[in-house]
Short mmCIF file of C-alpha atoms in Angstrom, two decimals:
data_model
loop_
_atom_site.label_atom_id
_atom_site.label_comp_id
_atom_site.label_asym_id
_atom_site.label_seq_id
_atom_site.Cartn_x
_atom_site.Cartn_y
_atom_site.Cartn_z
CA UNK A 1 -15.42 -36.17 -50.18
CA UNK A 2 -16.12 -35.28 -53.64
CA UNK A 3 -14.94 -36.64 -56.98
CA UNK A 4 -12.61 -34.36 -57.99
CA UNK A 5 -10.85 -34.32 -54.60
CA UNK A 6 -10.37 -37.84 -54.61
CA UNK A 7 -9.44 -37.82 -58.21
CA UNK A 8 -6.76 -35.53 -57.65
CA UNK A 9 -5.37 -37.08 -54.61
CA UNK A 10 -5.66 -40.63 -56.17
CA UNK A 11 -2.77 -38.85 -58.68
CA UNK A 12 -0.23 -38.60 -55.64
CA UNK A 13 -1.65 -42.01 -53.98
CA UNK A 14 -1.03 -43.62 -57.18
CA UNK A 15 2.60 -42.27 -58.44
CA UNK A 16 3.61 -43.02 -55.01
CA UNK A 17 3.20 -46.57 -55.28
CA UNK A 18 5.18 -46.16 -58.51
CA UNK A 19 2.02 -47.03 -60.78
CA UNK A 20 0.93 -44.71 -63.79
CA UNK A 21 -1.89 -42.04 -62.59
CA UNK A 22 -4.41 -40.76 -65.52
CA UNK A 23 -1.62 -37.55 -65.46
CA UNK A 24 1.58 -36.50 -63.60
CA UNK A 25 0.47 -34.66 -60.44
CA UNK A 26 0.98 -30.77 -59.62
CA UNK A 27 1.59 -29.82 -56.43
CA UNK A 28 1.78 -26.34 -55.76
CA UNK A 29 4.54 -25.60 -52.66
CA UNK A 30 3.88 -22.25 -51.30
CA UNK A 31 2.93 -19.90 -48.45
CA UNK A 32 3.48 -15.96 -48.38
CA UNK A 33 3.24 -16.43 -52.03
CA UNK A 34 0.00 -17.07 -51.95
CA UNK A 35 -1.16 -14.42 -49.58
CA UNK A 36 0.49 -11.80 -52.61
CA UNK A 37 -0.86 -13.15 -55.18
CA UNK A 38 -4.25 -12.69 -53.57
CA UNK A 39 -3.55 -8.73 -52.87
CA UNK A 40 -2.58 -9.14 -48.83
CA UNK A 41 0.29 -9.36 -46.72
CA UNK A 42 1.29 -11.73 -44.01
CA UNK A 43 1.07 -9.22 -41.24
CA UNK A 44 -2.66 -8.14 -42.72
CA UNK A 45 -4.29 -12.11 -42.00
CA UNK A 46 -2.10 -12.50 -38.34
CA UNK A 47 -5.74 -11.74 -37.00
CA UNK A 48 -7.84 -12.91 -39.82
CA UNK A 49 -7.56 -16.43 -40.16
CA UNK A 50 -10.77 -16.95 -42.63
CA UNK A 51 -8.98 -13.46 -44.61
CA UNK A 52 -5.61 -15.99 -44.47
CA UNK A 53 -7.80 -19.42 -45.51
CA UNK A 54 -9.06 -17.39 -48.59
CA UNK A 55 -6.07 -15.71 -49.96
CA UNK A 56 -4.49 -19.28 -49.76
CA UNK A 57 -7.54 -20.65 -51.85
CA UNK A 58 -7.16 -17.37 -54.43
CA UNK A 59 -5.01 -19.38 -56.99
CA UNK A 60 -7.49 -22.26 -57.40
CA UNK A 61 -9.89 -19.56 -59.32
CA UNK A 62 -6.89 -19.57 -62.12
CA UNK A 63 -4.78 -22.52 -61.60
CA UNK A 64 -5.18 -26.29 -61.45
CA UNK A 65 -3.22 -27.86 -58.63
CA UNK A 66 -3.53 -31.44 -57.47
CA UNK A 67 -2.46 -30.64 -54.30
CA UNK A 68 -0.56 -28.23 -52.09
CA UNK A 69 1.69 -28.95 -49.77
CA UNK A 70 0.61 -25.97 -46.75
CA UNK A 71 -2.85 -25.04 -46.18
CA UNK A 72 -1.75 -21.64 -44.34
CA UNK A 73 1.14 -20.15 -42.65
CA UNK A 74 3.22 -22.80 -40.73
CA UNK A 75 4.58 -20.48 -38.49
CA UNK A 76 2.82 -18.25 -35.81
CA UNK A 77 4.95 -14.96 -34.84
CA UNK A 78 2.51 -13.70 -32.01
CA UNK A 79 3.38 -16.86 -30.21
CA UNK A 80 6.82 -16.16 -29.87
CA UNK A 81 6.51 -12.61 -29.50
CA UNK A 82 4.12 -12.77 -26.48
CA UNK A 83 7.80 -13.73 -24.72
CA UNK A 84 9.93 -10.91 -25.76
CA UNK A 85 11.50 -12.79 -28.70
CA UNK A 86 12.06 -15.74 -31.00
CA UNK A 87 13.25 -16.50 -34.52
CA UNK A 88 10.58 -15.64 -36.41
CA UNK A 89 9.63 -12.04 -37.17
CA UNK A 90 7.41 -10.04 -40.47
CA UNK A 91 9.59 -8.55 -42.70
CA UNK A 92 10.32 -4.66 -43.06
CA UNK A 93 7.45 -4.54 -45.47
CA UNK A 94 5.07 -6.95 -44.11
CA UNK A 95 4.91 -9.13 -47.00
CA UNK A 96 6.79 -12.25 -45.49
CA UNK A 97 7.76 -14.19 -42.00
CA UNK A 98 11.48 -14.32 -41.92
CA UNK A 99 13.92 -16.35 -39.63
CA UNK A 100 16.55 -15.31 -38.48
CA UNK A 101 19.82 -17.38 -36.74
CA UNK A 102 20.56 -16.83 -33.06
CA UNK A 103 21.92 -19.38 -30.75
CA UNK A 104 21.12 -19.63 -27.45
CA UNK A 105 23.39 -23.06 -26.27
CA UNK A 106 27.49 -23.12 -25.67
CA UNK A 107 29.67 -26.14 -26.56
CA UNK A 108 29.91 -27.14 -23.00
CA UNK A 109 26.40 -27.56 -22.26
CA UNK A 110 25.85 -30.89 -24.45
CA UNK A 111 26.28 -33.15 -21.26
CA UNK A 112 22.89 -31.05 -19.80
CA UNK A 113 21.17 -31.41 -23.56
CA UNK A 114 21.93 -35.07 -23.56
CA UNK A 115 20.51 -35.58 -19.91
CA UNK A 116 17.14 -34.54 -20.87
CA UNK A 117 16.68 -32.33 -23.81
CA UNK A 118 13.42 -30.71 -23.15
CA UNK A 119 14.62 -29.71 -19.49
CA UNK A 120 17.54 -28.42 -20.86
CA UNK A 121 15.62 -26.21 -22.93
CA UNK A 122 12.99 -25.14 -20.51
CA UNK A 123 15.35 -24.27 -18.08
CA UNK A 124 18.00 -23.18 -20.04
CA UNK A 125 17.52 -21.85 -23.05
CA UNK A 126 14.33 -20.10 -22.75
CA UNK A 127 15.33 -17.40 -19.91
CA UNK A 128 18.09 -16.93 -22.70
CA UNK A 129 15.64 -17.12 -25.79
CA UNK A 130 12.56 -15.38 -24.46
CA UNK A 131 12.92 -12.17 -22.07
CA UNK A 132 9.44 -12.51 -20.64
CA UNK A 133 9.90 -15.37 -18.67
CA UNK A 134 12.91 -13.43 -16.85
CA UNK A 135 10.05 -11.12 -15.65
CA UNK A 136 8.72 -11.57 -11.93
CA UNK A 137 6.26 -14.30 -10.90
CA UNK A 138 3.14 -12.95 -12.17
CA UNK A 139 4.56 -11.28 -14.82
CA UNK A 140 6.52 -14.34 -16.56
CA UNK A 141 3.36 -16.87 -16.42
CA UNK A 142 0.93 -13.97 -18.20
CA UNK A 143 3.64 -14.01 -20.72
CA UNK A 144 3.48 -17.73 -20.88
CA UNK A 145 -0.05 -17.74 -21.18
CA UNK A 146 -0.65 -15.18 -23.88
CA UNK A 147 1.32 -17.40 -25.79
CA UNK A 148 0.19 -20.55 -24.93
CA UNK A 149 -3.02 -18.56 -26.13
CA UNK A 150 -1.71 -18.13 -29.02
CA UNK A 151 -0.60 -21.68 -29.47
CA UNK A 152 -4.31 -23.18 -28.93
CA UNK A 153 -5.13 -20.79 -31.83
CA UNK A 154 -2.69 -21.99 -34.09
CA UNK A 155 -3.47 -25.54 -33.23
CA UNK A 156 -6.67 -24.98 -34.45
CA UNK A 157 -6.58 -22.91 -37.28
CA UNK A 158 -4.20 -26.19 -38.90
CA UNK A 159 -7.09 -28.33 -38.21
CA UNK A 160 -9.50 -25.82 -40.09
CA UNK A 161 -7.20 -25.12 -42.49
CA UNK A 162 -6.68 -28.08 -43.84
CA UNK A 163 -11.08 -29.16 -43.63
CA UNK A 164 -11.13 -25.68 -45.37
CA UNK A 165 -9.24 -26.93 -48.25
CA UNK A 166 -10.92 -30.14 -48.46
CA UNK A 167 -14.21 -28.27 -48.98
CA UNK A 168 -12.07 -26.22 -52.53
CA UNK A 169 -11.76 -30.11 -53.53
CA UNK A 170 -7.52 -29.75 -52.39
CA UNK A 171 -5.80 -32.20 -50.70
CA UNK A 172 -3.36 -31.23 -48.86
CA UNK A 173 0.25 -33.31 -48.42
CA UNK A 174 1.68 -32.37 -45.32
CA UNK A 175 -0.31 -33.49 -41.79
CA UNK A 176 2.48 -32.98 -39.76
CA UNK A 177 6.19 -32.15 -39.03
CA UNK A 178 9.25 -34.10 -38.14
CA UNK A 179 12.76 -33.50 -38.40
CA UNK A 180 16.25 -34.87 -37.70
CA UNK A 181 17.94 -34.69 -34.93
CA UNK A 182 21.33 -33.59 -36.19
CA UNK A 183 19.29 -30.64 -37.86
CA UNK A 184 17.21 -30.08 -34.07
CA UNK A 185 20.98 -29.04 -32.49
CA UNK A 186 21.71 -27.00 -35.63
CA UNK A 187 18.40 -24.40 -35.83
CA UNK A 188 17.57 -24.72 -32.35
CA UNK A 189 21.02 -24.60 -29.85
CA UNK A 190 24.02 -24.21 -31.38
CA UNK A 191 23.31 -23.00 -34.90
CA UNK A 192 25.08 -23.27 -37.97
CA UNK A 193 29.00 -22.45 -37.41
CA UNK A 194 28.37 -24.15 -34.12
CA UNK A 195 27.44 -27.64 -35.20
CA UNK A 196 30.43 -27.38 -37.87
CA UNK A 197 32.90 -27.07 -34.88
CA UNK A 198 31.14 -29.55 -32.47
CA UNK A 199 31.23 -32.36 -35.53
CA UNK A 200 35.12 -32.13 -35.14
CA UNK A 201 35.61 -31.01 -31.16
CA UNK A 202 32.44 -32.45 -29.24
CA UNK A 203 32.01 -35.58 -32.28
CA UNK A 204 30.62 -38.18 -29.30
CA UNK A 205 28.20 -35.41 -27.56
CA UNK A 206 26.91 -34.59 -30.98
CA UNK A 207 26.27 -38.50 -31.41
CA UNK A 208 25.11 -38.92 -27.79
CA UNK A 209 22.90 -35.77 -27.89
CA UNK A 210 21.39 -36.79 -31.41
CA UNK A 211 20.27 -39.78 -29.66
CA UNK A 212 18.57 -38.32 -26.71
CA UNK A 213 16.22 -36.14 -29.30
CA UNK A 214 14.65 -39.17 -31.11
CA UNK A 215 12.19 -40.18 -28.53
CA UNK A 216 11.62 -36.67 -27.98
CA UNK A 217 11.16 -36.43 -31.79
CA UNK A 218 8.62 -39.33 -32.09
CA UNK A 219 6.38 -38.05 -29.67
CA UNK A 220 6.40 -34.44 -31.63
CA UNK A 221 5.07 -36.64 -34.52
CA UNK A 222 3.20 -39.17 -32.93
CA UNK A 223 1.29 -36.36 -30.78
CA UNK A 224 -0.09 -39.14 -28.12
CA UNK A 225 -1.24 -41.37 -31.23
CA UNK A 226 -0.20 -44.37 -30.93
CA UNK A 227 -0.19 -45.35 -34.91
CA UNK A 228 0.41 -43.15 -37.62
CA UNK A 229 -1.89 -42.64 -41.02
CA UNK A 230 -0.01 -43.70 -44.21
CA UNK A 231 -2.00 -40.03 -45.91
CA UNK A 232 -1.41 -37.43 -45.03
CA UNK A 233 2.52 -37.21 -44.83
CA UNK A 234 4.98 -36.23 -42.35
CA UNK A 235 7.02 -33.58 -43.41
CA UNK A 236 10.93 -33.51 -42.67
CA UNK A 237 12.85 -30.62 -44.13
CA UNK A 238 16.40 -31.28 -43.64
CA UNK A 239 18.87 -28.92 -43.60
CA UNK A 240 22.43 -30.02 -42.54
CA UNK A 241 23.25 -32.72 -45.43
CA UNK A 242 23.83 -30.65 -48.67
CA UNK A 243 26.91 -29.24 -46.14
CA UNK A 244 28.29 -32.58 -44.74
CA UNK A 245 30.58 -35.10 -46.85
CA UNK A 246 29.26 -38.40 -46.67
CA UNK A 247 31.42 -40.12 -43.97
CA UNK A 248 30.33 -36.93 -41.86
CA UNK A 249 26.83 -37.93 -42.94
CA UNK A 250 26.93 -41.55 -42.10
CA UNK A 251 28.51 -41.03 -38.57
CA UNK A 252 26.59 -38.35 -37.32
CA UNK A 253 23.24 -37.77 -39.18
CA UNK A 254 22.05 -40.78 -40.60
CA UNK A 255 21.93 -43.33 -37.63
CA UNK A 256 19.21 -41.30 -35.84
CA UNK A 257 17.52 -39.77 -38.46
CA UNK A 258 17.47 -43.29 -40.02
CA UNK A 259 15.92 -44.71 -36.30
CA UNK A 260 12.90 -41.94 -36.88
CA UNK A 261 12.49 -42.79 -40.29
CA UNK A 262 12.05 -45.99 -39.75
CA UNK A 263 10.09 -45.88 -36.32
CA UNK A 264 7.75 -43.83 -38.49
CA UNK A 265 7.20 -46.61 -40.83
CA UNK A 266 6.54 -49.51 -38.34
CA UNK A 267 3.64 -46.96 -36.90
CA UNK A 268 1.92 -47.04 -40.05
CA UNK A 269 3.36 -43.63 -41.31
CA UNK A 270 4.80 -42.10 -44.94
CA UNK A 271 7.27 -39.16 -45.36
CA UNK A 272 7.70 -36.23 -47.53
CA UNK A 273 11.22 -35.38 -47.20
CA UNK A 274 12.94 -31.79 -48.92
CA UNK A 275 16.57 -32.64 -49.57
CA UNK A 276 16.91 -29.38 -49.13
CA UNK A 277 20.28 -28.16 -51.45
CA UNK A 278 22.59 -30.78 -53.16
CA UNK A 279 22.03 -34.67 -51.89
CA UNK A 280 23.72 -36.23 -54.90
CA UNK A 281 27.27 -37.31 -52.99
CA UNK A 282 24.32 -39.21 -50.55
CA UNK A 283 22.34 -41.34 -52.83
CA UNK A 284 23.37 -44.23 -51.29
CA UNK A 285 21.92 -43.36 -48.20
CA UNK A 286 18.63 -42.51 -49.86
CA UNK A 287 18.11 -45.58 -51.41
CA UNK A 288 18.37 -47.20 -47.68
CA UNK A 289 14.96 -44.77 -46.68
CA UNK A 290 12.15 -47.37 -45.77
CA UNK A 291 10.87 -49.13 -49.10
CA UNK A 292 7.62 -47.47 -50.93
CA UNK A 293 7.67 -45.09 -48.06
CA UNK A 294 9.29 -41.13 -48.74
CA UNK A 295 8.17 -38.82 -51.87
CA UNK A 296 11.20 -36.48 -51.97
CA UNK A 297 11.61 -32.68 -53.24
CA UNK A 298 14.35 -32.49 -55.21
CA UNK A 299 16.22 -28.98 -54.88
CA UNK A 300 19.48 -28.54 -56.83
CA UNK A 301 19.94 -32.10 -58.24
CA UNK A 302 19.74 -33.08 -61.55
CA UNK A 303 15.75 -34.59 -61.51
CA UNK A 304 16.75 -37.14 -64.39
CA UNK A 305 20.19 -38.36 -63.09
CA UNK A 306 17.93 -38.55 -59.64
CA UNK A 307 15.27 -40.41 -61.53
CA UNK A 308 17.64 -43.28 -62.50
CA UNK A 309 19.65 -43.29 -59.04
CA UNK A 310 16.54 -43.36 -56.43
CA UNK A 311 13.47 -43.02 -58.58
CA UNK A 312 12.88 -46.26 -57.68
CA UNK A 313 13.55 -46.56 -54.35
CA UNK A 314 11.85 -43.07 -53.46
CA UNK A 315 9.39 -41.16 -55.41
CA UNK A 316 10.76 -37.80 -56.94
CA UNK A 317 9.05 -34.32 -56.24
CA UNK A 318 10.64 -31.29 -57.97
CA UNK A 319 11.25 -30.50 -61.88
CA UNK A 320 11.65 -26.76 -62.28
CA UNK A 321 13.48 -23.95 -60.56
CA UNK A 322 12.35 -21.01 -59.29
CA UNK A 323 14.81 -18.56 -61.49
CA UNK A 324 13.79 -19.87 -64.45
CA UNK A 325 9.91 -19.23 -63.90
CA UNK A 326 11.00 -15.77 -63.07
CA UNK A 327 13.35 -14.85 -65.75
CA UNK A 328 13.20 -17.13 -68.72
CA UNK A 329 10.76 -17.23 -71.28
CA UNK A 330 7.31 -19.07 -70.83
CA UNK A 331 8.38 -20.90 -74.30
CA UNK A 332 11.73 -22.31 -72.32
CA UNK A 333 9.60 -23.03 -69.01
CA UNK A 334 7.12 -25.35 -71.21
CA UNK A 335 10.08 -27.13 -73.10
CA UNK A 336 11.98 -27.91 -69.81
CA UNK A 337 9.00 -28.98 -68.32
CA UNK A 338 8.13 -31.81 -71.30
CA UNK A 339 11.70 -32.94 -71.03
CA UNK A 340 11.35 -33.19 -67.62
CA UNK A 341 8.01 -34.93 -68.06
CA UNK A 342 9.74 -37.27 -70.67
CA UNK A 343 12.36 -38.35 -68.51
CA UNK A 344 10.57 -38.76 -65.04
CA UNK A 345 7.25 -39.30 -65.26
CA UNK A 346 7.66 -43.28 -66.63
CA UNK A 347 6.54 -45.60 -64.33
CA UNK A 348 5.49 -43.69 -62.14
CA UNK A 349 6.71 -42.27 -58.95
CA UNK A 350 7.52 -38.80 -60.30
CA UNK A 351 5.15 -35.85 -58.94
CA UNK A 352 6.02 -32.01 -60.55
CA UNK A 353 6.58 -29.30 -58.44
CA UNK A 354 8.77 -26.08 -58.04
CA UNK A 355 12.09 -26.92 -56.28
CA UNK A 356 11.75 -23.93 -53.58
CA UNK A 357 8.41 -22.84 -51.70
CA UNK A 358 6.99 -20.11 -53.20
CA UNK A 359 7.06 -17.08 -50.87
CA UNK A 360 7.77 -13.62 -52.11
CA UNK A 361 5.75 -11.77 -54.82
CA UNK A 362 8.03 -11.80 -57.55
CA UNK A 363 9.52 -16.10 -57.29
CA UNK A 364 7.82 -16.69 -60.33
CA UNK A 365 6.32 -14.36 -63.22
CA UNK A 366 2.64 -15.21 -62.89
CA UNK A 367 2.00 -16.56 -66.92
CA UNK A 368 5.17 -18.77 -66.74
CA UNK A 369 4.26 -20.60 -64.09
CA UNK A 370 0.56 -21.08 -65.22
CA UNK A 371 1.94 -22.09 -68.55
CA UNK A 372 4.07 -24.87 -66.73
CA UNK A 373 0.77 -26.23 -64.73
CA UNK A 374 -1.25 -26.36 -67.90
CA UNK A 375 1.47 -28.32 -70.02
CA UNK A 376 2.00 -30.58 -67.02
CA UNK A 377 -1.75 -31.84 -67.24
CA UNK A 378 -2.13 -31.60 -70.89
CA UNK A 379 1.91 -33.38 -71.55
CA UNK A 380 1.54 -35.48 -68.65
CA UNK A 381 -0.99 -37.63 -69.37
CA UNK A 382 -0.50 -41.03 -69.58
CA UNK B 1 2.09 -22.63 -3.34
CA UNK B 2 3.17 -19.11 -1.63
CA UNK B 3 1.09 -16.50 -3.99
CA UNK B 4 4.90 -14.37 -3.74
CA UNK B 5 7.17 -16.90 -4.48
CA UNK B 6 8.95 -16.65 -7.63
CA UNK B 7 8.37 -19.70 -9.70
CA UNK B 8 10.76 -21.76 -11.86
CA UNK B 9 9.96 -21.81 -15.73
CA UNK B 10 8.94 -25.82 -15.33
CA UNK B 11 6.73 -24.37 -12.34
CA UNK B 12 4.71 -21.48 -14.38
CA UNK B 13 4.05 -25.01 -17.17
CA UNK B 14 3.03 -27.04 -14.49
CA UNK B 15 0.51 -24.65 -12.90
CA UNK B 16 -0.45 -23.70 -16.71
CA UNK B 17 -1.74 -27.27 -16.77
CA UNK B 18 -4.19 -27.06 -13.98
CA UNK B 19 -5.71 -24.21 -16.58
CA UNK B 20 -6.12 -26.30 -19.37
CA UNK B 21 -10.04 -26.19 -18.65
CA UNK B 22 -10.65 -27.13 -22.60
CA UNK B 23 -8.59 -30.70 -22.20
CA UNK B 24 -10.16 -33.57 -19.69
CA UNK B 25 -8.76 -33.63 -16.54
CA UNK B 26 -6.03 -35.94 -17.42
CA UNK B 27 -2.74 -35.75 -15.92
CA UNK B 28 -1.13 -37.52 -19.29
CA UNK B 29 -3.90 -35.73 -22.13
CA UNK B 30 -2.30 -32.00 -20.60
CA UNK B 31 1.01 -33.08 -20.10
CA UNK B 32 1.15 -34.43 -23.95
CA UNK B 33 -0.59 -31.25 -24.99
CA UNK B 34 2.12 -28.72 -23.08
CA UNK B 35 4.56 -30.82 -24.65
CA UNK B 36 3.86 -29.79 -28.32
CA UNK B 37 3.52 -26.22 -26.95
CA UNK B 38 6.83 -26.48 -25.53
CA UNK B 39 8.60 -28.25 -28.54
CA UNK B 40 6.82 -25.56 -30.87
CA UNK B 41 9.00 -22.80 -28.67
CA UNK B 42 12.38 -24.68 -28.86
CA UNK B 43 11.76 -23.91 -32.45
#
C-alpha cells in the first residue's frame, strides 16, 4: 500500500486511540450522492459495476477525503426483485434506492421468532415478503436462484470495491455490518408502530426474541471467521434509541445489543456505531461501550457537550449538518467548522464528518462543502 | 426427490446448496454461505 494511503488511514488509526494525528481526519459518508455528483444515476450503474466504482471515485479528482465510509451501493435491488418484492426499490426518477416500511410478522407470532429466528423467517415471512417463492416448484427455486445470482454478484463487487479504492489511495471504514437486535424486530418483522406496542403488550417476547437474534447476529458478522480484524470496522446503524426513554432502553435494547458489542470485542473486532437521531438522555449507556473500541457518528447532538460526556470513552464522528452545507453561507460553514475543530479535536479522538450520508443531489451545495474539507485540513492540524 | 413434488422454501435452499459449484464441497462452507444470502433477504 502506498504512502499516502497509509498516511491517511494512520489519521483515523491514530485519533481512535485518542492520540493527536498530523490533522483531524475527513471522512466523507455518502452513496447516491456520489453517483450525482459524477453525472449518473443509481438505476444507470445497477449493471455497470466498474461505471458505479468510478462515479464513487469522481470526488477524489476535487476533494481530499481521508476516508469514506461506503465504497459503492450497500444495497442490491435486483436481488430482491428477482422474488416479486422487498423493501428496497429506485426512486421515481432513478436518482436514489429508497426503503420503504412493510411488515410482514403479527404480535402473536413471537413464540415461532423466538424458537428459531431464521426458520421463522424462511418459512414464514418470505411466502409473505416475496411472491415468487409462492410460485410452483420449478418456478419458485428459478426465482430463488436469479437472486441468489444476484447475491454472488454483490458479494463480490464489495470485495472489489473496496481493493478498487485502495488502488485511489482511500481507505475505506466500514468492512462489514452488524446491528441490534431490538432494531432486527423493528425493520425486519414488526416495524415501527409494531415494536412500540409489543414494548408495552408482548415486553418478555420482545426480551426473549432479542435474545434468540444475537447468535444469529454474530455469525452475520463473524461470516465463518472465527476472529475479527480490529481495521476495518463493523458498522451498526441503530435506529430504535433516539425513540425509547432510557429505562425502555436499558430493559429492552441494551442487554443484547451490549452482549454483541462486547462479543465483538473479545474476537478481536472495533465498531463504528451511527447514533442515529438524539442519544443524549443515553450517555450513560455509551460510556459502558467496550473501552478504546466504537468511533461514533454523532447525528443531532450537540458534538461539544458530546465531546466532554463520551469523548473519552468513545471517539466522536460528526461536526456539521447537512442543512447548513445546503443553505447557509460557505463563510458560516468554515466558522462552525473551526469552532467545532476548537472544541473537539483536542486530544484526540474526534474525526469530522457530515452528520447524515450524503445521498441526493442537492444535500449539500457543492463549494460549501469543499470549503469545509479544505479548512478541516488546513485548521485541523495539530 | 419426486421431480413434481412441490418443495418447501427450506427445500428449494437446501437443493440450491448442492449448486454451489464455486464453494468446496463442504457441507458447513455452503451452509455458512446460504446463510448470509438468507440474512441479506430478511433485510
Amino acid at each position: 500500500m502506498d504512502n499516502l494511503y497509509q498516511q491517511r488511514l494512520n489519521r483515523f488509526l491514530t485519533t481512535a486511540a485518542h492520540q493527536e494525528p498530523d490533522c483531524v481526519p475527513f471522512l466523507h459518508v455518502a452513496e447516491t450522492w456520489n453517483l450525482s455528483y459524477a453525472g449518473v444515476k443509481a438505476i444507470d450503474v445497477e449493471n455497470d459495476k466498474h461505471k458505479e466504482f468510478e462515479a464513487f471515485a469522481k470526488p477524489y479528482e476535487v476533494f481530499d477525503f481521508d476516508g469514506i465510509s461506503m465504497p459503492c451501493l450497500s444495497r442490491d435491488v435486483n436481488m430482491y426483485g428477482a422474488l416479486g418484492g422487498g423493501a428496497y426499490f429506485y426512486s421515481s426518477d432513478g436518482v436514489t434506492i429508497q426503503h420503504q416500511e412493510y411488515v410482514f410478522m403479527k404480535d402473536d407470532e413471537y413464540p415461532k421468532l423466538i424458537e428459531n429466528p431464521i426458520k421463522f423467517a424462511i418459512n414464514e415471512i418470505f411466502p409473505r415478503k416475496f411472491p415468487e417463492l409462492n410460485k410452483p416448484y420449478p418456478a419458485n427455486k428459478e426465482a430463488l436462484k436469479k437472486a441468489l445470482n444476484f447475491y454472488n454478484s454483490y458479494i463480490q463487487k464489495m470485495v472489489k470495491a473496496g481493493e478498487f479504492h485502495a488502488s485511489k489511495q482511500m481507505p475505506c471504514l466500514m468492512g462489514g455490518i452488524g446491528q441490534a437486535p431490538f432494531d432486527i424486530i423493528m425493520d425486519y418483522f414488526r416495524g415501527f408502530k409494531g415494536i412500540m406496542t409489543d414494548m408495552r403488550r408482548h415486553k418478555q417476547e420482545v426480551k426473549e426474541a432479542c435474545e434468540a437474534l444475537v447468535p444469529i447476529i454474530m455469525a452475520s458478522i463473524l461470516q465463518g471467521r472465527e476472529k475479527l480484524d480490529a481495521y476495518p470496522y463493523v458498522f451498526f446503524p441503530l435506529h430504535a434509541p433516539t425513540f425509547l426513554n432510557a429505562k425502555q432502553f436499558e430493559t429492552l435494547y441494551w442487554p443484547t445489543f451490549r452482549e454483541i458489542l462486547y462479543q465483538v470485542k473479545e474476537l478481536g473486532g472495533k465498531a463504528m456505531i451511527a447514533l442515529e437521531g438524539d442519544w443524549s438522555h443515553l450517555y450513560t449507556f455509551v460510556n459502558d461501550f467496550p473501552e478504546e473500541f466504537a468511533t461514533v457518528f454523532i447525528e443531532k447532538d450537540d458534538i461539544i457537550k458530546a465531546k466532554k460526556e463520551i469523548g473519552d470513552r468513545v471517539t466522536l464522528a460528526g461536526g456539521i449538518e447537512l442543512g447548513m452545507l445546503r443553505s447557509s453561507s460557505k463563510e458560516v460553514c468554515v466558522d462552525h467548522t473551526k469552532k467545532i475543530i476548537d472544541h473537539c479535536a483536542p486530544g484526540g479522538g474526534f474525526i469530522f464528518t457530515t452528520d447524515k450520508s450524503l445521498l441526493a443531489p442537492g444535500d449539500v451545495k457543492i463549494e460549501n462543502y469543499l470549503a469545509v474539507n479544505q479548512a478541516v485540513h488546513k485548521y485541523g492540524k495539530y | 426427490m419426486d421431480e413434481n413434488k412441490e418443495r418447501s422454501i427450506e427445500e428449494l435452499f437446501e437443493e440450491l446448496k448442492d449448486e454451489l459449484v464455486f464453494l468446496p464441497e463442504i457441507d458447513a462452507v455452503r451452509a455458512g454461505y446460504l446463510f448470509g444470502f438468507k440474512y441479506t433477504l430478511i433485510q
